[in-house]
Structures are given as structure tokens and as C-alpha cells.
N, CA, C and O of each residue as an XYZ file, in Angstrom:
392
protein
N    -214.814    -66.439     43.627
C    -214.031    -65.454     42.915
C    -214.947    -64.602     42.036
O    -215.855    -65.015     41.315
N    -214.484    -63.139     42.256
C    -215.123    -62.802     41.019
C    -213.921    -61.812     40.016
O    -212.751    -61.619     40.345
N    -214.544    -61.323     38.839
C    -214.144    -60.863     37.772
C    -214.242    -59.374     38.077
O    -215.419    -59.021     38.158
N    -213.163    -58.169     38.316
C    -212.951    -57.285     37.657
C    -212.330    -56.188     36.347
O    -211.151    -55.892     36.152
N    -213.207    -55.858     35.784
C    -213.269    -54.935     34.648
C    -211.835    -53.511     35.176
O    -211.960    -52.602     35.997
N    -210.656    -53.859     34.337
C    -209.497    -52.666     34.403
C    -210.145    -51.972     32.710
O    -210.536    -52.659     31.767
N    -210.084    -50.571     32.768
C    -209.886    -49.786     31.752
C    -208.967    -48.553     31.839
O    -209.155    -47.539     32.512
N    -207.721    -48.905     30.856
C    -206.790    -48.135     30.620
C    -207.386    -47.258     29.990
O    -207.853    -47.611     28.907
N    -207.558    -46.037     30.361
C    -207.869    -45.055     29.770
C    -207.128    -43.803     28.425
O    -206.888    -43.951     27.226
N    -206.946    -42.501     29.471
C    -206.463    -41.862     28.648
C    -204.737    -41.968     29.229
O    -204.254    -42.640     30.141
N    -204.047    -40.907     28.176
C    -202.785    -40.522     28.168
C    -201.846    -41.771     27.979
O    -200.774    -41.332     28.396
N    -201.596    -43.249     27.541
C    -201.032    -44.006     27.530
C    -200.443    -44.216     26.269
O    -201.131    -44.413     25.268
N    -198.868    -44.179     26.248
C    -198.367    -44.053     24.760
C    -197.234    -45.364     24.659
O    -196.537    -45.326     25.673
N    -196.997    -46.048     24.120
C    -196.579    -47.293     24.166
C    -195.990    -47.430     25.622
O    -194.796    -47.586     25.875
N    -196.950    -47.351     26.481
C    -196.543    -47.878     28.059
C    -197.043    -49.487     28.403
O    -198.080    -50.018     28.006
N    -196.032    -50.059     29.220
C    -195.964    -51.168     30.031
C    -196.674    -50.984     31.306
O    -196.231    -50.145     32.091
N    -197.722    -51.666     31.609
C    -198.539    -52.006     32.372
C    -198.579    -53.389     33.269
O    -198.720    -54.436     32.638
N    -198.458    -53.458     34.785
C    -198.234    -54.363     35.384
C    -199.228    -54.460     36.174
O    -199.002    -53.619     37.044
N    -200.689    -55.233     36.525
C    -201.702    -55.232     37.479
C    -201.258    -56.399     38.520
O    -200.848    -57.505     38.167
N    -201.409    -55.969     39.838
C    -201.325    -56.746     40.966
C    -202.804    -56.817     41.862
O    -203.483    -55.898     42.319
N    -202.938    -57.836     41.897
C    -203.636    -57.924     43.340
C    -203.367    -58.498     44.512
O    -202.642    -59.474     44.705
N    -204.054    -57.784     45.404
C    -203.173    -58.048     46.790
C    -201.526    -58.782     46.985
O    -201.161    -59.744     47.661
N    -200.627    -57.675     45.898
C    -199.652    -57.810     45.842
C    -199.157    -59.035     44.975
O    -198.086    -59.639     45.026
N    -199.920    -59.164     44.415
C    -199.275    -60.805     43.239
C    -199.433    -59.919     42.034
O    -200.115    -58.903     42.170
N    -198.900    -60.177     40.909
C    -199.292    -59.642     39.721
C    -200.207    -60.634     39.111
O    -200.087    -61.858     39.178
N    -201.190    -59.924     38.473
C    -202.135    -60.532     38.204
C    -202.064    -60.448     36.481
O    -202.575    -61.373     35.849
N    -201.485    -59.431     35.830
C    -201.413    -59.463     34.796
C    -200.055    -58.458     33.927
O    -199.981    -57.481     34.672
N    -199.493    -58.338     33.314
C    -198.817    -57.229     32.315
C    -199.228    -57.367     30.881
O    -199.426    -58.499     30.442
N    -199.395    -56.175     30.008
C    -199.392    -55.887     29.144
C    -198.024    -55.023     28.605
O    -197.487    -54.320     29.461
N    -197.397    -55.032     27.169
C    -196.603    -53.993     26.906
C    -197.124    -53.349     25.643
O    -197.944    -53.645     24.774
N    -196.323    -52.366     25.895
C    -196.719    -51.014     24.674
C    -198.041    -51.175     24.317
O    -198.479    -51.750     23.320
N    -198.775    -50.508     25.394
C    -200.302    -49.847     25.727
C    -200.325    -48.573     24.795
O    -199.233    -48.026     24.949
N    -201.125    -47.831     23.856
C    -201.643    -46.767     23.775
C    -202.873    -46.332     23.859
O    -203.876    -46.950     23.503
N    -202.838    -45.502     24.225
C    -204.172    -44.628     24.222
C    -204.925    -44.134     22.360
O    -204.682    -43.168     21.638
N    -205.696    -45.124     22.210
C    -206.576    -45.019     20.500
C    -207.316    -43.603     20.675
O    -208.493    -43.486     21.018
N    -206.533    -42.659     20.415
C    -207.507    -41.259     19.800
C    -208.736    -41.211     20.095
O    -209.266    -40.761     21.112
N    -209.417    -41.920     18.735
C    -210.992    -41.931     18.597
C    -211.386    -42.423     20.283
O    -211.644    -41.561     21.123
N    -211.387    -43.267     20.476
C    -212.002    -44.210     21.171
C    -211.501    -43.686     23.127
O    -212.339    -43.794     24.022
N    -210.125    -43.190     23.388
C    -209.760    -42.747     24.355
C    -209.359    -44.044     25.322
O    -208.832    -43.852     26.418
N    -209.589    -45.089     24.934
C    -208.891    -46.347     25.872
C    -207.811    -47.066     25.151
O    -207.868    -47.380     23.962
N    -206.957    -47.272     25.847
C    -205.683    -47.901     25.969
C    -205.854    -49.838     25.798
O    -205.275    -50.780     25.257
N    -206.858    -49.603     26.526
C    -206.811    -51.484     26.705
C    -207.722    -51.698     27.766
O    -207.539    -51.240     28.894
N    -209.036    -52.617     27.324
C    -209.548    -53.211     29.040
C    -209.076    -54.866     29.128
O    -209.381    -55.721     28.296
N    -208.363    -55.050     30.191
C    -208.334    -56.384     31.044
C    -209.074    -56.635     32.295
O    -209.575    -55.861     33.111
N    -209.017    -57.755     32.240
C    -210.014    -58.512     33.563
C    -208.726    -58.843     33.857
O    -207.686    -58.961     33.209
N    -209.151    -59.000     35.335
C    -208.727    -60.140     36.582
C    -209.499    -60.082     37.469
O    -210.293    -59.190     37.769
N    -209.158    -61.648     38.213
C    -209.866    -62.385     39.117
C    -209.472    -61.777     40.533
O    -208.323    -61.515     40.886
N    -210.585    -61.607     41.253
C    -210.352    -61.185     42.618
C    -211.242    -61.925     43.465
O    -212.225    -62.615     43.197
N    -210.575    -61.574     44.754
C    -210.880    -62.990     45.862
C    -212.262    -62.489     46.272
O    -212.558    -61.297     46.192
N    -213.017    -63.333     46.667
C    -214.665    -63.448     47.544
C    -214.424    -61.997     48.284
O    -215.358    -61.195     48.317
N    -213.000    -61.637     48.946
C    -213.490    -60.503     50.068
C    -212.366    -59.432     49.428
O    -211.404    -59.656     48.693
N    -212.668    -58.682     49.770
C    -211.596    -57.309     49.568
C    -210.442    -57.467     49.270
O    -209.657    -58.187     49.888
N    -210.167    -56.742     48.179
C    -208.316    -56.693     47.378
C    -207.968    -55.368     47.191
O    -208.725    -54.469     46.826
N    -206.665    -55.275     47.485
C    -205.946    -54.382     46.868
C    -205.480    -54.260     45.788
O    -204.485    -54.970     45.643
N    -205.827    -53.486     44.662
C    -205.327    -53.337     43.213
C    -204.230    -52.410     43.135
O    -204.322    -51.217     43.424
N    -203.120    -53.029     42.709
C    -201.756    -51.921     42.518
C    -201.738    -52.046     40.720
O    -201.883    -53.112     40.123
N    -201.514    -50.616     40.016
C    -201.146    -50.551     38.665
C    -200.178    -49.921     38.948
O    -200.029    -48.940     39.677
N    -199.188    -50.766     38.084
C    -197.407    -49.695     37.804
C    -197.311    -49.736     36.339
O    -197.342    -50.785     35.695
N    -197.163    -48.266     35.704
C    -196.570    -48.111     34.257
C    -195.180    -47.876     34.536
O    -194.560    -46.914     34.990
N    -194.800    -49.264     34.055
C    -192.888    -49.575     34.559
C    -192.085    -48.615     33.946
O    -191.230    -48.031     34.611
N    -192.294    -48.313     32.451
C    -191.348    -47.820     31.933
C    -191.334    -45.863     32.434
O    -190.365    -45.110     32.341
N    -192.999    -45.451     33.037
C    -192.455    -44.264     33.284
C    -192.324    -43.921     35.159
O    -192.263    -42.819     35.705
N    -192.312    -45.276     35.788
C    -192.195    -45.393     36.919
C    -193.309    -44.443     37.546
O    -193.249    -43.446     38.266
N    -194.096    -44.990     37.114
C    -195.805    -44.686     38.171
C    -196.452    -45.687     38.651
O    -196.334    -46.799     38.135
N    -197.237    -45.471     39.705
C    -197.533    -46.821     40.397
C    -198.813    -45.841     41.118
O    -198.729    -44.702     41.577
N    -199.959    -46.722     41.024
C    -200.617    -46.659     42.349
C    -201.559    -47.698     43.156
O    -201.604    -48.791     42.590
N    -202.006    -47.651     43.851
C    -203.319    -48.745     44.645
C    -204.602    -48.034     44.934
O    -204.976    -46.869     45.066
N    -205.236    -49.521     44.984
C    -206.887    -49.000     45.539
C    -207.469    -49.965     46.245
O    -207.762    -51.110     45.901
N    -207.607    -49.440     47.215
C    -208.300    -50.855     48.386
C    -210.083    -50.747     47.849
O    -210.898    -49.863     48.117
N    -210.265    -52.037     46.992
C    -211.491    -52.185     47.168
C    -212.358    -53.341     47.761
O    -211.803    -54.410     48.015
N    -213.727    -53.171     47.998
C    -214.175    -53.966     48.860
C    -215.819    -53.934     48.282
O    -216.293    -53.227     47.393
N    -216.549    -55.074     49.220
C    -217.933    -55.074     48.347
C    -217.908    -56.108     46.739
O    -217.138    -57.054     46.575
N    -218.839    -55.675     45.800
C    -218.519    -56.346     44.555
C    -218.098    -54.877     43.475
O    -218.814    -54.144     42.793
N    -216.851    -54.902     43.686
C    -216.364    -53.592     42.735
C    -216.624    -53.856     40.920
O    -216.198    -54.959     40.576
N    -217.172    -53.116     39.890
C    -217.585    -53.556     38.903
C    -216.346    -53.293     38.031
O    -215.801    -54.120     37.301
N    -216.060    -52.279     38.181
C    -214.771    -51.585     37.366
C    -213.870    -50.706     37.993
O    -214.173    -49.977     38.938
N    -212.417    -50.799     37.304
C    -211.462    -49.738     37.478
C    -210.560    -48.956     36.565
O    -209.596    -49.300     35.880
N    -211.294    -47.537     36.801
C    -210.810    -46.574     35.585
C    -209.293    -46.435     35.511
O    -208.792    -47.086     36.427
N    -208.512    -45.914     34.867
C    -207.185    -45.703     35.072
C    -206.796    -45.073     34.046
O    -207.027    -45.489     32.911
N    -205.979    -43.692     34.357
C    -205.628    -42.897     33.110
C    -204.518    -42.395     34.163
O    -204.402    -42.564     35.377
N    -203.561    -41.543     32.966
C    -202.341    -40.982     32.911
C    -202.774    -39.702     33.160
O    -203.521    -39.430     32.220
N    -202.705    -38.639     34.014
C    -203.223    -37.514     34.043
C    -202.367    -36.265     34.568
O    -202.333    -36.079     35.784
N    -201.787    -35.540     33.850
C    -200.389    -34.639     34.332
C    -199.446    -34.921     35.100
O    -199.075    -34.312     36.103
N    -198.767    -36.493     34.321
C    -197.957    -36.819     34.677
C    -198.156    -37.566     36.044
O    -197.168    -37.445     36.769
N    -199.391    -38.463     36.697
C    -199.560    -38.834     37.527
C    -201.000    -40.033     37.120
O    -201.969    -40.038     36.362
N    -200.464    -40.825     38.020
C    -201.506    -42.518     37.513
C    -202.695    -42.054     38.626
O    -202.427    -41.756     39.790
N    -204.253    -42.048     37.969
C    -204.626    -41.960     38.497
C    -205.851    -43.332     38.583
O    -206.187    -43.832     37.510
N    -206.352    -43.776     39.648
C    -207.551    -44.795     40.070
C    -208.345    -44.613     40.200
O    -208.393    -44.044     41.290
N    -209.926    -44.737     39.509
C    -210.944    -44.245     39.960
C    -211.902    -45.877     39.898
O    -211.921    -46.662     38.950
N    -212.642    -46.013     41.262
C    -213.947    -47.051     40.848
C    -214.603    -46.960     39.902
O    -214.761    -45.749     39.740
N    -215.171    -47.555     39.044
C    -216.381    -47.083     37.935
C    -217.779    -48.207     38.358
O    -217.989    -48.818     39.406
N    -218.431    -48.168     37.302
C    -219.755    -48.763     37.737
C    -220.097    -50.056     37.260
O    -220.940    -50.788     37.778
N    -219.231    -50.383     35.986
C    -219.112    -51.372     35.046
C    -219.633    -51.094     33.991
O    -219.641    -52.017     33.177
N    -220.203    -49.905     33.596
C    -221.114    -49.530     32.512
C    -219.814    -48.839     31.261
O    -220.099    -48.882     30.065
N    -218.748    -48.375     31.618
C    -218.013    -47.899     31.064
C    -217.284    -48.465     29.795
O    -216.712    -47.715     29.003
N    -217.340    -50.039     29.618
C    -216.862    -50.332     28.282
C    -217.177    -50.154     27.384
O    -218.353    -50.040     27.041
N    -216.103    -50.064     26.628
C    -216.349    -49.613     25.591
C    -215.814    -50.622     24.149
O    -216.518    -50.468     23.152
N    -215.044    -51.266     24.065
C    -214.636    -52.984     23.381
C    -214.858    -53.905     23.485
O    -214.312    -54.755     22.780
């Protein structure tokens, strides 16, 4: 198993956060915001399997959802609120910031 790095990024205002992998939930948080200064919401880990997972994030309360098939040893996953749409980006693992 290994450990991936989630960072809630920008635009998150007391939102509910639900992480799945390969369709299990792997974690929720509630009433997430996005800290001004700092621009992150919240980083969580979860555990992902030896080979390739699918990561689904849903912010329940404003009914957004998306996935990311990753594969390899993925270090991080960005995630921000961005005109009204959840967006996923890989990162490198260098990105924390807490």
C-alpha cells in the first residue's frame, strides 16, 4: 500500500467533502474552507492499493463530483472549486503546505 497526499485547495466554503477510492469511500470531512492567507482548505491522506486507483471527490452539499484514474506511484492530488466546477489535477508531492 501506499499513501496519497489530497489537497483541498481553492474556492471551498464550509463544504462537505467525500474521498473514494476505487469506489469505497476512503474518507469525509465537513465544513471545509478555503484559509485566505494560505489558499488550502484541508490536506488528507489515504491509502491506495500497490496498482492503480481511481480517486472520486464529491462536495455533497454543492453536488460536484469528479474522478481520476491514477496509476504508477502518484505523489499528490490537487483539488479546487473553480467556476463552479470540481476540478483534479496530479501534483508532484512538493505542494504542501501544513
Amino acid at each position: 500500500m501506499q499513501e496519497l497526499l489530497i489537497i483541498l485547495q481553492g474556492g471551498f466554503e464550509e463544504d462537505n467533502v467525500t474521498v473514494t477510492v476505487n469506489g469505497k469511500q476512503a474518507r469525509r470531512d465537513t465544513e471545509l474552507s478555503t484559509h485566505p492567507m494560505l489558499g488550502i482548505a484541508a490536506e488528507v491522506a489515504v491509502e491506495l492499493p500497490a496498482r492503480g486507483a481511481t480517486i472520486g471527490v464529491e462536495v455533497t452539499n454543492r453536488g460536484l463530483a469528479g474522478t481520476v484514474k491514477l496509476s504508477g506511484k502518484p505523489k499528490s492530488l490537487l483539488v479546487s472549486i473553480e467556476d463552479g466546477h470540481l476540478v483534479l489535477r496530479e501534483g508532484t508531492g512538493r505542494e504542501a503546505f501544513l
